[in-house]
Amino acid sequence: MQSTKNTLPFAFLLLLVALFFVFANGEPYFSTFNTPTSGENQRGINDFSETWGTKRLLAEEQNDVNSSLVLAEERTARKDPLNGLKKYRGGWNISEKHYWGSVAFTAAPFFIMALAWFVIFGLCLSLICLCYCCCTREPYGYSKLAYALSLILLILFTVVAIVGCVVLYTGQAKFHHSTNKTLKYVVRQADTTAEKLRNLSDDLASAKKIAVAQVFLPVQVQSDIDEIQTKLNTSSYDLSEKTEDNQDKIEHVLDIVRLVLIILSAVMLFLTFIGFLFSIFGMQCMVYTLVIFGWILVTLTFVLCGVFLVLHNVTSDTCVSMNEWVENPTAHTALDDILPCVDNATAQETSIRSKEVTSQLVNVINQVITNISNINFAPNFTPLYFNQSGPLVPLLCNPHRPDFTDRVCDPKEVALINATQVYSQFVCQVSPSGICTTTGRLTPDFYSQMAGGIKLSYSLYLYGPFLVELQDCTFVRQTFTEISHEYCPGLRRYSNWIYIGLLMVSLAVLLSLVFWVVYGRERRHRVYTKTLIARTEVDKSS
Ligand SMILES: *[C@@H]1O[C@H](CO)[C@@H](O)[C@H](O)[C@H]1NC(C)=O
Ligand SMILES: *[C@@H]1O[C@H](CO)[C@@H](O)[C@H](O)[C@H]1NC(C)=O
Ligand SMILES: *[C@@H]1O[C@H](CO)[C@@H](O)[C@H](O)[C@H]1NC(C)=O
Ligand SMILES: *[C@@H]1O[C@H](CO)[C@@H](O)[C@H](O)[C@H]1NC(C)=O
Ligand SMILES: *[C@@H]1O[C@H](CO)[C@@H](O)[C@H](O)[C@H]1NC(C)=O
Ligand SMILES: *[C@@H]1O[C@H](CO)[C@@H](O)[C@H](O)[C@H]1NC(C)=O
Ligand SMILES: *[C@@H]1O[C@H](CO)[C@@H](O)[C@H](O)[C@H]1NC(C)=O
Ligand SMILES: *[C@@H]1O[C@H](CO)[C@@H](O)[C@H](O)[C@H]1NC(C)=O
Ligand SMILES: *[C@@H]1O[C@H](CO)[C@@H](O)[C@H](O)[C@H]1NC(C)=O
């Protein structure tokens, strides 16, 4: 993995997404998640932890029965050098070294070409150099056809090289834009996730202080809330930190890639142009200097070409795999190894528990309202009497029915979203002994406790479905669908552009180099023949 970090930003993007969910979706805090319930639910919690375990086991057993899905099977069937060049059949699996081996092997032709070019052209250059210095043979054998042909080919390859540079430059600009957009999307998803986790954690933290809850909720449940809250907080901070860290690293790599490609296309353009001019004007010394530079640059370009081919292949494999994974929600795949999703039933369990907690908190608040606030007790009813007076406090709306389906609020009820605001109108001023001295049915103390309860149940109501989505990977599926539909086509197209641009540039510059030399030779022969003819004519006439 270490080596891929620098060359395969896209795979890293994917890893980043995966990491989020490894974090956001780890087991411990969700298995105790459904705890803020009253005593009878303690049993429910234990059941829940147990069902979690067995369900996971069951799911795994099922996977053994049903053959697991090989992601991007056709695309990834490549020769594997780590396994005697046999076809690799394991599909997309970034924890599999044979996958990386077989993908990297697709670049082998380029690396071999680079090496061959470096050695062969190097030998040719030294040979030419030797001939040039030692055997000062008289050049002969001028042919008009060879001269014209070499000139035409020289011009052709120069044009192709220039076009290649343009393709490369545009390709890198578009690729950078594309990766930037993808990165931004992934980071935004991570940030929203972290923020939601943090919001829930904060609400749990404030709920901890509710005295109402302290009365109605068992001590152990309260300590469970504490634990969950801390874990949500920690994972939220970890997620933010990791996102920022990885974002910086990926941006850095992308910037380097971009810079290298820009410099390469500019240098190649300059080289082709200058080399063409020098060659046309017969400045042999300069041409040979440029040929040496070109020799090394072409080697580098071949290597880069191979690297981008690998990048392009990994990007395409990943895109295809994401798509297949999204389309086959029940199959076991290599992506499930990095994204610990739970099965649907377990996720539904979480959903039910969070709805249960919301309902219970609403019920507790409504009991307080009906049995204490809305009753005008006689002054001798000391613990419950605090001089309640004025209009009755409306009941809080329970968003769920007892069977946990969604429920529409009664017009007389107050919705969770603005309950805090509505109840603030019923707060009275109190004497030091805690007795209302003005009209009102809630003491400030009562009110703040109710507000805490309302905040928690609203928070659970709001973020419960999100937690479930995190847990059963619906959220990841949505993210992957978005990536594979919105961002993959661009990433694939432009990594391909860069690859084609690099290939064009390297081949065209390679051939240009050859024809600089060939044309230079033909030109010399032509000049020599011409002067020879001129001299013989002068000899004849004299
Ligand atoms: C890429 O993103 C960075 C920060 O997100 C921004 O500064 C830069 O301008 C973006 N580049 C392009 C080409 O959009
Ligand atoms: C988190 O809470 C703040 C204020 O409490 C709110 O503005 C923000 O929209 C919430 N974030 C999410 C993702 O719900
Ligand atoms: C969450 O964690 C951070 C540091 O990890 C800490 O500063 C903050 O007080 C915690 N918040 C809550 C509500 O526990
Ligand atoms: C597994 O196979 C059984 C029958 O053999 C089938 O009923 C079930 O839907 C399959 N499950 C998956 C996840 O493919
Ligand atoms: C992916 O590769 C790892 C490491 O070789 C292996 O343990 C795992 O089973 C593979 N996953 C799939 C789905 O083939
Ligand atoms: C999970 O189950 C619920 C009902 O039990 C169903 O509505 C939902 O579509 C299922 N989700 C998936 C991803 O299978
Ligand atoms: C509140 O009143 C309901 C009936 O309206 C009753 O069932 C319940 O036991 C009462 N609770 C308390 C704490 O008095
Ligand atoms: C409560 O919220 C609803 C919907 O947002 C709004 O129509 C209503 O006016 C609000 N009530 C109060 C008292 O703010
Ligand atoms: C009870 O509240 C009323 C206002 O509704 C107030 O006039 C009265 O003085 C209060 N009684 C005591 C004992 O504070």
XYZ file of C-alpha atoms and ligand atoms in Angstrom:
668
model
C 0.000 0.000 0.000
C 2.805 2.348 0.874
C 4.044 2.536 -2.686
C 0.629 3.233 -4.088
C 0.184 6.281 -1.943
C 2.150 8.449 -4.243
C 0.929 7.142 -7.526
C -2.686 6.252 -7.059
C -4.559 9.106 -5.484
C -7.848 7.700 -6.564
C -7.445 4.432 -4.776
C -6.493 6.513 -1.815
C -9.685 8.492 -2.121
C -11.548 5.275 -1.904
C -9.552 4.203 1.081
C -10.404 7.495 2.682
C -14.095 6.818 2.214
C -13.565 3.353 3.578
C -11.719 4.664 6.606
C -14.574 6.991 7.451
C -16.915 4.136 7.646
C -14.604 1.884 9.496
C -14.604 4.656 12.048
C -18.143 5.801 11.867
C -19.371 2.271 11.806
C -17.255 0.372 14.301
C -19.234 -1.894 16.516
C -18.751 -0.978 20.159
C -20.717 2.226 20.396
C -23.594 1.064 18.332
C -24.051 -2.117 20.252
C -24.692 -0.071 23.354
C -26.315 2.724 21.458
C -29.890 2.022 22.404
C -29.471 2.462 26.086
C -31.217 5.610 27.255
C -34.361 3.722 28.027
C -36.120 2.887 31.224
C -35.431 -0.188 33.286
C -37.490 -2.648 31.292
C -35.389 -1.883 28.251
C -32.265 -3.055 29.970
C -33.332 -6.505 28.895
C -33.850 -5.143 25.406
C -30.299 -3.868 25.341
C -28.871 -7.227 26.234
C -31.061 -8.839 23.605
C -29.837 -6.292 21.194
C -26.173 -6.988 21.841
C -26.840 -10.659 21.469
C -28.837 -10.352 18.290
C -26.013 -8.235 16.937
C -23.544 -11.012 17.380
C -25.739 -13.825 16.120
C -26.999 -11.839 13.191
C -23.477 -11.114 12.081
C -22.610 -14.753 12.400
C -25.708 -15.723 10.481
C -24.833 -13.288 7.783
C -21.374 -14.783 7.512
C -22.756 -18.293 7.297
C -25.049 -17.234 4.512
C -22.093 -15.809 2.708
C -20.397 -19.137 2.838
C -23.397 -20.806 1.315
C -23.830 -18.229 -1.442
C -20.774 -17.726 -3.593
C -19.330 -14.287 -3.013
C -19.338 -11.771 -5.808
C -16.047 -11.070 -7.568
C -15.937 -7.368 -8.264
C -15.031 -6.165 -11.768
C -14.199 -9.745 -12.708
C -13.726 -9.232 -16.437
C -11.776 -6.028 -16.149
C -9.343 -7.385 -13.588
C -8.544 -10.705 -15.317
C -4.942 -9.786 -16.054
C -1.674 -11.629 -16.062
C -0.235 -11.857 -12.569
C 3.564 -11.751 -12.408
C 3.481 -12.840 -8.745
C 1.828 -16.076 -9.784
C 3.816 -17.230 -12.800
C 1.911 -15.002 -15.273
C -1.296 -16.960 -14.713
C -4.501 -14.970 -15.117
C -5.536 -13.265 -11.883
C -9.138 -14.130 -11.044
C -9.708 -12.556 -7.641
C -11.352 -9.366 -8.896
C -10.972 -5.941 -7.396
C -9.478 -6.345 -3.917
C -7.123 -3.702 -2.620
C -5.973 -5.914 0.228
C -4.754 -8.470 -2.312
C -1.152 -8.143 -3.456
C -1.886 -10.189 -6.564
C -4.381 -7.551 -7.640
C -1.756 -4.832 -7.378
C 0.775 -7.089 -9.050
C -1.475 -7.769 -12.002
C -2.443 -4.111 -12.411
C 1.143 -2.962 -12.167
C 2.042 -5.548 -14.759
C -0.103 -3.759 -17.356
C 2.572 -1.076 -17.324
C 5.333 -3.583 -18.028
C 5.440 -2.956 -21.808
C 6.154 0.688 -21.128
C 8.854 -0.016 -18.612
C 10.442 -2.480 -21.006
C 10.119 0.038 -23.807
C 11.690 2.704 -21.643
C 14.599 0.433 -20.801
C 15.026 -0.766 -24.382
C 14.900 2.747 -25.711
C 17.378 3.945 -23.104
C 19.864 1.187 -23.883
C 19.472 0.923 -27.651
C 19.351 4.602 -28.401
C 22.212 5.137 -25.972
C 24.279 2.601 -27.901
C 23.290 4.182 -31.220
C 24.258 7.595 -29.912
C 27.688 6.399 -28.792
C 28.151 4.635 -32.142
C 27.231 7.757 -34.083
C 29.518 9.732 -31.830
C 32.371 7.288 -32.479
C 31.847 7.383 -36.259
C 31.585 11.130 -36.174
C 34.871 11.537 -34.312
C 37.073 8.722 -35.673
C 36.045 7.638 -39.138
C 35.856 10.859 -41.093
C 34.496 9.193 -44.163
C 33.421 11.365 -47.017
C 29.634 11.391 -47.007
C 28.064 10.100 -50.174
C 24.890 8.492 -51.428
C 22.641 11.517 -51.580
C 19.134 10.725 -52.735
C 16.473 13.337 -53.300
C 13.754 10.891 -52.213
C 15.401 10.090 -48.882
C 15.921 13.764 -48.221
C 12.314 14.692 -49.000
C 10.955 11.726 -47.070
C 13.002 12.499 -43.982
C 11.901 16.133 -44.119
C 8.234 15.192 -44.462
C 8.433 12.664 -41.630
C 10.281 15.152 -39.454
C 7.526 17.709 -39.959
C 4.834 15.074 -39.388
C 6.308 13.846 -36.120
C 6.881 17.372 -34.915
C 3.210 18.143 -35.518
C 2.135 14.937 -33.771
C 4.377 15.771 -30.821
C 2.852 19.239 -30.572
C -0.657 17.795 -30.712
C 0.371 15.267 -28.041
C 1.605 18.079 -25.803
C -1.696 19.894 -26.214
C -3.674 16.725 -25.409
C -1.473 16.124 -22.385
C -1.838 19.674 -21.119
C -5.615 19.777 -21.555
C -5.923 16.272 -20.143
C -4.025 17.160 -16.989
C -6.089 20.337 -16.478
C -9.327 18.396 -16.798
C -8.026 15.533 -14.703
C -7.013 17.912 -11.959
C -10.398 19.579 -12.039
C -12.077 16.188 -11.915
C -10.037 14.851 -9.008
C -10.545 18.144 -7.218
C -14.303 17.885 -7.538
C -14.291 14.261 -6.401
C -12.100 15.047 -3.439
C -14.336 17.933 -2.452
C -17.399 15.700 -2.615
C -15.836 12.992 -0.480
C -14.585 15.517 2.051
C -17.997 17.150 2.212
C -19.629 13.782 2.886
C -17.119 13.089 5.645
C -17.579 16.514 7.171
C -21.358 16.207 7.284
C -21.020 12.787 8.864
C -18.626 14.111 11.475
C -20.862 17.072 12.166
C -23.926 14.899 12.622
C -22.059 12.597 14.989
C -20.806 15.600 16.914
C -24.280 17.133 17.093
C -25.682 13.906 18.471
C -22.817 13.639 20.922
C -23.373 17.193 22.111
C -27.074 16.567 22.569
C -26.359 13.433 24.549
C -23.938 15.432 26.682
C -26.543 18.042 27.483
C -29.157 15.366 28.113
C -26.897 13.915 30.775
C -27.633 16.935 32.911
C -31.400 16.464 32.871
C -32.694 15.849 36.332
C -35.935 14.438 34.903
C -33.892 11.801 33.179
C -31.913 11.239 36.341
C -35.118 10.411 38.090
C -36.637 8.277 35.378
C -33.599 6.578 33.866
C -31.620 3.915 35.736
C -28.051 4.758 36.713
C -26.556 2.160 34.420
C -28.405 3.515 31.416
C -27.084 6.956 32.256
C -23.518 5.723 32.378
C -24.147 4.014 29.043
C -25.244 7.350 27.620
C -21.966 8.781 28.882
C -19.991 6.087 27.155
C -21.831 6.404 23.859
C -21.513 10.146 23.971
C -17.753 9.964 24.471
C -17.387 7.462 21.671
C -19.466 9.490 19.246
C -17.425 12.530 20.162
C -14.133 10.720 19.708
C -15.077 9.160 16.389
C -16.375 12.473 15.161
C -13.091 14.200 16.026
C -11.042 11.343 14.578
C -13.042 11.488 11.402
C -12.543 15.239 11.035
C -8.852 14.954 11.744
C -8.312 12.052 9.349
C -10.280 13.798 6.641
C -8.226 16.944 6.943
C -4.988 14.997 7.080
C -5.754 12.816 4.084
C -7.189 15.715 2.155
C -3.932 17.594 2.577
C -1.898 14.582 1.543
C -4.020 13.840 -1.518
C -4.015 17.489 -2.559
C -0.263 17.496 -2.225
C 0.104 14.410 -4.428
C -2.332 15.821 -6.981
C -0.433 19.083 -7.076
C 2.833 17.244 -7.697
C 1.272 15.156 -10.470
C -0.145 18.287 -12.005
C 3.146 20.138 -11.814
C 5.099 17.238 -13.331
C 2.660 16.965 -16.224
C 2.634 20.701 -16.905
C 6.413 20.894 -16.852
C 6.701 17.797 -19.001
C 4.278 19.046 -21.641
C 5.947 22.472 -21.709
C 9.467 21.047 -21.930
C 8.485 18.567 -24.616
C 6.791 21.275 -26.652
C 9.844 23.496 -26.372
C 12.192 20.619 -27.171
C 10.292 19.551 -30.282
C 10.077 23.064 -31.581
C 13.694 24.026 -30.943
C 14.938 20.646 -32.174
C 12.954 21.078 -35.371
C 14.422 24.534 -35.980
C 18.001 23.441 -35.219
C 17.593 20.427 -37.444
C 16.157 22.439 -40.344
C 18.955 24.992 -40.108
C 21.554 22.281 -39.817
C 22.973 23.249 -36.425
C 24.311 19.759 -35.824
C 26.042 20.468 -32.533
C 22.879 21.894 -30.961
C 20.785 19.058 -32.390
C 23.014 16.477 -30.740
C 22.836 18.266 -27.400
C 19.042 18.273 -27.659
C 19.023 14.640 -28.729
C 20.717 13.735 -25.463
C 18.128 15.656 -23.454
C 15.364 14.148 -25.536
C 16.768 10.670 -25.024
C 16.413 10.980 -21.253
C 13.062 12.780 -21.400
C 11.543 10.156 -23.670
C 12.628 7.457 -21.227
C 10.944 9.355 -18.382
C 7.821 9.855 -20.456
C 7.563 6.140 -21.141
C 7.771 5.439 -17.430
C 5.118 8.066 -16.675
C 2.976 6.598 -19.413
C 3.118 3.235 -17.660
C 2.288 4.824 -14.323
C -0.723 6.589 -15.774
C -1.913 3.441 -17.456
C -1.885 1.753 -14.045
C -3.672 4.721 -12.520
C -6.260 4.653 -15.252
C -6.808 0.920 -14.811
C -7.156 1.175 -11.044
C -9.591 4.067 -11.405
C -11.730 2.137 -13.868
C -11.602 -1.034 -11.782
C -12.647 0.905 -8.710
C -15.485 2.630 -10.501
C -16.797 -0.640 -11.912
C -16.477 -2.284 -8.495
C -18.346 0.490 -6.728
C -21.117 0.168 -9.228
C -21.305 -3.601 -8.883
C -21.219 -3.340 -5.118
C -24.083 -0.866 -5.129
C -26.090 -3.041 -7.491
C -25.593 -6.247 -5.465
C -26.399 -5.226 -1.910
C -26.624 -8.754 -0.554
C -23.525 -10.370 -2.062
C -20.286 -10.652 -0.157
C -17.515 -8.719 -1.883
C -14.026 -7.426 -1.242
C -15.527 -4.040 -0.439
C -17.361 -5.531 2.525
C -13.999 -6.415 4.013
C -13.163 -2.737 4.298
C -16.673 -1.458 4.990
C -18.106 -3.264 7.991
C -21.774 -3.063 7.159
C -24.362 -4.976 9.142
C -27.332 -6.768 7.683
C -30.671 -5.111 7.218
C -32.375 -6.720 10.200
C -29.718 -5.515 12.643
C -29.949 -2.027 11.271
C -33.716 -2.096 11.609
C -33.227 -3.111 15.236
C -31.159 0.000 15.824
C -33.792 2.086 14.159
C -36.523 0.638 16.389
C -34.466 1.186 19.520
C -33.761 4.802 18.723
C -37.456 5.364 18.029
C -38.234 3.673 21.335
C -35.970 6.064 23.194
C -37.528 9.059 21.487
C -41.012 7.857 22.382
C -40.092 7.136 25.957
C -38.598 10.548 26.507
C -41.705 12.169 25.039
C -43.875 10.039 27.310
C -41.882 11.049 30.371
C -42.281 14.723 29.518
C -45.989 14.294 28.816
C -46.500 12.532 32.144
C -44.884 15.434 33.925
C -47.107 17.849 32.043
C -50.382 15.994 32.648
C -49.729 14.792 36.186
C -47.885 17.797 37.622
C -47.893 21.005 35.600
C -51.476 20.934 34.403
C -53.005 20.147 37.806
C -53.855 22.852 40.317
C -52.733 21.163 43.510
C -53.736 22.375 46.935
C -50.868 24.253 48.682
C -50.444 21.419 51.198
C -49.528 18.953 48.398
C -45.974 20.043 48.914
C -43.708 18.216 46.497
C -46.103 18.672 43.588
C -47.549 22.074 44.455
C -45.628 25.102 43.226
C -48.559 27.450 42.622
C -49.301 26.298 39.043
C -51.748 28.654 37.382
C -52.771 29.989 34.000
C -53.452 28.231 30.679
C -52.704 24.513 30.418
C -49.407 23.387 28.920
C -50.010 21.592 25.578
C -48.753 18.033 25.265
C -45.619 17.132 23.351
C -46.135 15.343 20.051
C -44.789 11.832 19.837
C -43.481 11.388 16.277
C -43.924 7.610 16.464
C -46.895 5.376 17.104
C -46.481 2.559 19.652
C -45.636 0.213 16.739
C -42.901 2.692 15.694
C -44.471 3.763 12.452
C -44.509 7.497 11.773
C -47.344 9.471 13.227
C -48.846 12.827 12.308
C -49.118 15.238 15.211
C -52.439 16.224 16.679
C -53.138 19.948 16.065
C -53.267 20.540 19.837
C -49.859 18.928 20.353
C -46.539 20.693 20.078
C -44.011 19.396 17.562
C -40.554 18.485 18.880
C -38.898 21.039 16.612
C -40.311 24.090 18.404
C -41.456 22.608 21.695
C -38.707 24.344 23.661
C -39.827 27.675 22.289
C -43.525 27.026 22.957
C -42.960 25.827 26.517
C -40.911 28.900 27.368
C -44.209 30.818 27.410
C -45.364 28.766 30.427
C -42.399 29.475 32.660
C -43.121 31.461 35.817
C -40.837 33.418 38.105
C -40.077 31.666 41.344
C -39.528 32.634 44.917
C -36.413 31.372 46.690
C -38.416 28.431 47.969
C -39.267 27.408 44.431
C -42.921 28.577 44.393
C -44.278 30.423 41.337
C -44.950 34.072 42.098
C -46.264 34.864 38.611
C -48.674 33.054 36.332
C -47.167 29.939 34.828
C -47.030 26.184 35.035
C -43.320 25.432 34.733
C -40.571 26.532 37.072
C -37.347 27.548 35.292
C -35.693 24.429 36.678
C -38.449 22.215 35.314
C -38.286 23.974 32.027
C -34.559 23.530 31.534
C -34.858 19.845 32.311
C -37.687 19.443 29.862
C -35.742 21.359 27.248
C -32.843 18.929 27.657
C -35.177 15.971 27.210
C -36.803 17.531 24.172
C -33.440 18.261 22.629
C -32.288 14.690 23.067
C -35.433 13.141 21.670
C -35.435 15.538 18.745
C -31.794 14.752 18.117
C -32.470 11.036 18.116
C -35.493 11.554 15.914
C -33.375 13.554 13.486
C -30.155 11.533 13.498
C -31.516 8.053 14.242
C -32.194 7.275 10.572
C -28.754 8.613 9.734
C -27.099 6.300 12.255
C -28.998 3.413 10.734
C -27.851 4.428 7.270
C -24.276 4.542 8.482
C -24.682 1.169 10.063
C -26.200 -0.728 7.144
C -24.057 1.177 4.613
C -26.988 2.839 2.875
C -25.045 6.031 3.298
C -21.941 4.520 1.677
C -24.064 3.111 -1.110
C -25.496 6.531 -1.796
C -22.047 8.053 -1.733
C -20.662 5.389 -4.053
C -23.603 5.708 -6.423
C -22.969 9.417 -6.599
C -19.241 8.885 -7.148
C -19.686 6.218 -9.796
C -22.304 8.190 -11.706
C -21.099 11.747 -11.273
C -17.363 11.585 -10.841
C -16.156 8.318 -12.342
C -16.781 9.107 -16.013
C -14.648 12.244 -15.710
C -11.872 10.542 -13.795
C -11.716 7.690 -16.258
C -11.893 9.864 -19.344
C -9.226 12.295 -18.254
C -6.805 9.750 -16.839
C -7.131 8.143 -20.260
C -6.470 11.479 -21.951
C -3.288 11.903 -19.985
C -2.231 8.384 -20.825
C -2.893 8.919 -24.544
C -1.214 12.335 -24.455
C 1.874 10.849 -22.813
C 1.960 8.014 -25.323
C 1.647 10.419 -28.255
C 4.306 12.704 -26.888
C 6.766 9.938 -26.109
C 6.403 8.176 -29.466
C 6.355 11.382 -31.510
C 9.353 12.853 -29.721
C 11.171 9.542 -30.023
C 10.645 9.499 -33.776
C 11.413 13.219 -34.020
C 14.759 12.579 -32.332
C 15.546 9.893 -34.869
C 14.587 12.123 -37.737
C 16.541 15.078 -36.389
C 19.576 12.879 -36.795
C 18.467 11.295 -40.094
C 17.463 14.596 -41.589
C 20.683 16.203 -40.389
C 22.633 13.471 -42.154
C 20.607 13.780 -45.374
C 21.002 17.531 -45.242
C 24.755 17.227 -44.878
C 24.907 14.799 -47.787
C 22.830 17.147 -49.873
C 25.014 20.127 -49.075
C 28.117 18.040 -49.698
C 26.797 16.690 -53.026
C 25.751 20.170 -54.099
C 29.167 21.667 -53.358
C 30.759 18.648 -55.062
C 28.663 19.227 -58.188
C 29.340 22.932 -58.066
C 33.085 22.273 -57.718
C 33.139 19.786 -60.643
C 31.226 22.297 -62.721
C 33.732 24.992 -61.771
C 36.542 22.525 -62.630
C 34.895 21.775 -65.983
C 34.362 25.387 -66.921
C 37.887 26.394 -65.984
C -8.716 22.515 -6.245
O -9.107 22.634 -4.913
C -8.356 23.540 -4.148
C -8.862 23.509 -2.729
O -9.975 22.709 -2.559
C -8.462 24.927 -4.723
O -7.636 25.807 -3.998
C -8.022 24.877 -6.172
O -8.203 26.138 -6.755
C -8.829 23.862 -6.937
N -8.318 23.785 -8.271
C -9.097 23.691 -9.350
C -8.428 23.597 -10.661
O -10.312 23.675 -9.243
C -25.535 20.593 13.932
O -26.115 21.490 14.858
C -26.016 22.846 14.479
C -26.575 23.709 15.588
O -27.020 22.944 16.659
C -26.809 23.057 13.178
O -26.667 24.411 12.755
C -26.240 22.151 12.117
O -27.009 22.280 10.928
C -26.259 20.719 12.586
N -25.559 19.931 11.597
C -26.110 18.932 10.939
C -25.267 18.227 9.931
O -27.266 18.573 11.134
C -15.292 16.063 22.559
O -13.889 15.815 22.467
C -13.103 16.963 22.433
C -11.670 16.560 22.265
O -11.554 15.264 21.828
C -13.306 17.759 23.710
O -12.550 18.966 23.638
C -14.777 18.105 23.841
O -14.994 18.765 25.086
C -15.620 16.855 23.802
N -17.015 17.242 23.808
C -17.912 16.630 24.518
C -19.296 17.158 24.414
O -17.641 15.686 25.218
C -28.441 -17.291 -0.629
O -28.978 -18.460 -1.202
C -30.273 -18.759 -0.758
C -30.682 -20.057 -1.370
O -29.602 -20.890 -1.492
C -31.219 -17.621 -1.146
O -32.516 -17.868 -0.662
C -30.729 -16.320 -0.586
O -31.520 -15.231 -1.035
C -29.293 -16.081 -1.003
N -28.774 -14.908 -0.333
C -27.951 -14.064 -0.904
C -27.403 -13.017 -0.006
O -27.642 -14.163 -2.084
C -9.186 -9.948 -0.582
O -7.830 -10.211 -0.312
C -7.585 -10.618 1.018
C -6.082 -10.776 1.194
O -5.583 -11.679 0.293
C -8.341 -11.917 1.301
O -8.129 -12.303 2.642
C -9.817 -11.698 1.058
O -10.523 -12.892 1.215
C -10.056 -11.178 -0.349
N -11.469 -10.831 -0.495
C -12.220 -11.384 -1.444
C -13.655 -10.975 -1.415
O -11.795 -12.163 -2.243
C -34.478 -3.285 4.941
O -35.714 -3.738 5.427
C -36.777 -2.805 5.337
C -38.006 -3.417 5.954
O -37.704 -4.420 6.831
C -37.024 -2.449 3.875
O -38.023 -1.452 3.799
C -35.722 -1.913 3.282
O -35.909 -1.664 1.901
C -34.617 -2.933 3.456
N -33.384 -2.331 2.972
C -32.501 -3.009 2.244
C -31.291 -2.263 1.815
O -32.662 -4.166 1.938
C -49.694 10.082 35.383
O -51.030 9.920 34.933
C -51.290 8.702 34.198
C -52.687 8.761 33.728
O -52.942 9.962 33.097
C -51.005 7.543 35.112
O -51.201 6.332 34.406
C -49.583 7.622 35.632
O -49.321 6.577 36.503
C -49.309 8.947 36.276
N -47.901 9.034 36.573
C -47.431 9.583 37.675
C -45.939 9.620 37.810
O -48.132 10.058 38.502
C -43.679 25.524 15.131
O -43.151 25.103 13.870
C -44.120 25.071 12.820
C -43.439 24.518 11.608
O -42.131 24.937 11.524
C -44.671 26.465 12.595
O -45.643 26.422 11.574
C -45.258 26.988 13.867
O -45.681 28.328 13.688
C -44.246 26.933 14.996
N -44.893 27.341 16.215
C -44.355 28.236 17.035
C -45.122 28.561 18.244
O -43.298 28.782 16.803
C -49.378 32.191 42.950
O -49.418 32.760 41.665
C -50.265 33.912 41.524
C -50.242 34.351 40.096
O -50.865 33.408 39.264
C -49.744 34.991 42.447
O -50.604 36.110 42.361
C -49.675 34.500 43.857
O -49.107 35.454 44.716
C -48.869 33.203 43.924
N -48.916 32.687 45.270
C -47.803 32.536 46.034
C -48.024 31.908 47.355
O -46.709 32.902 45.623
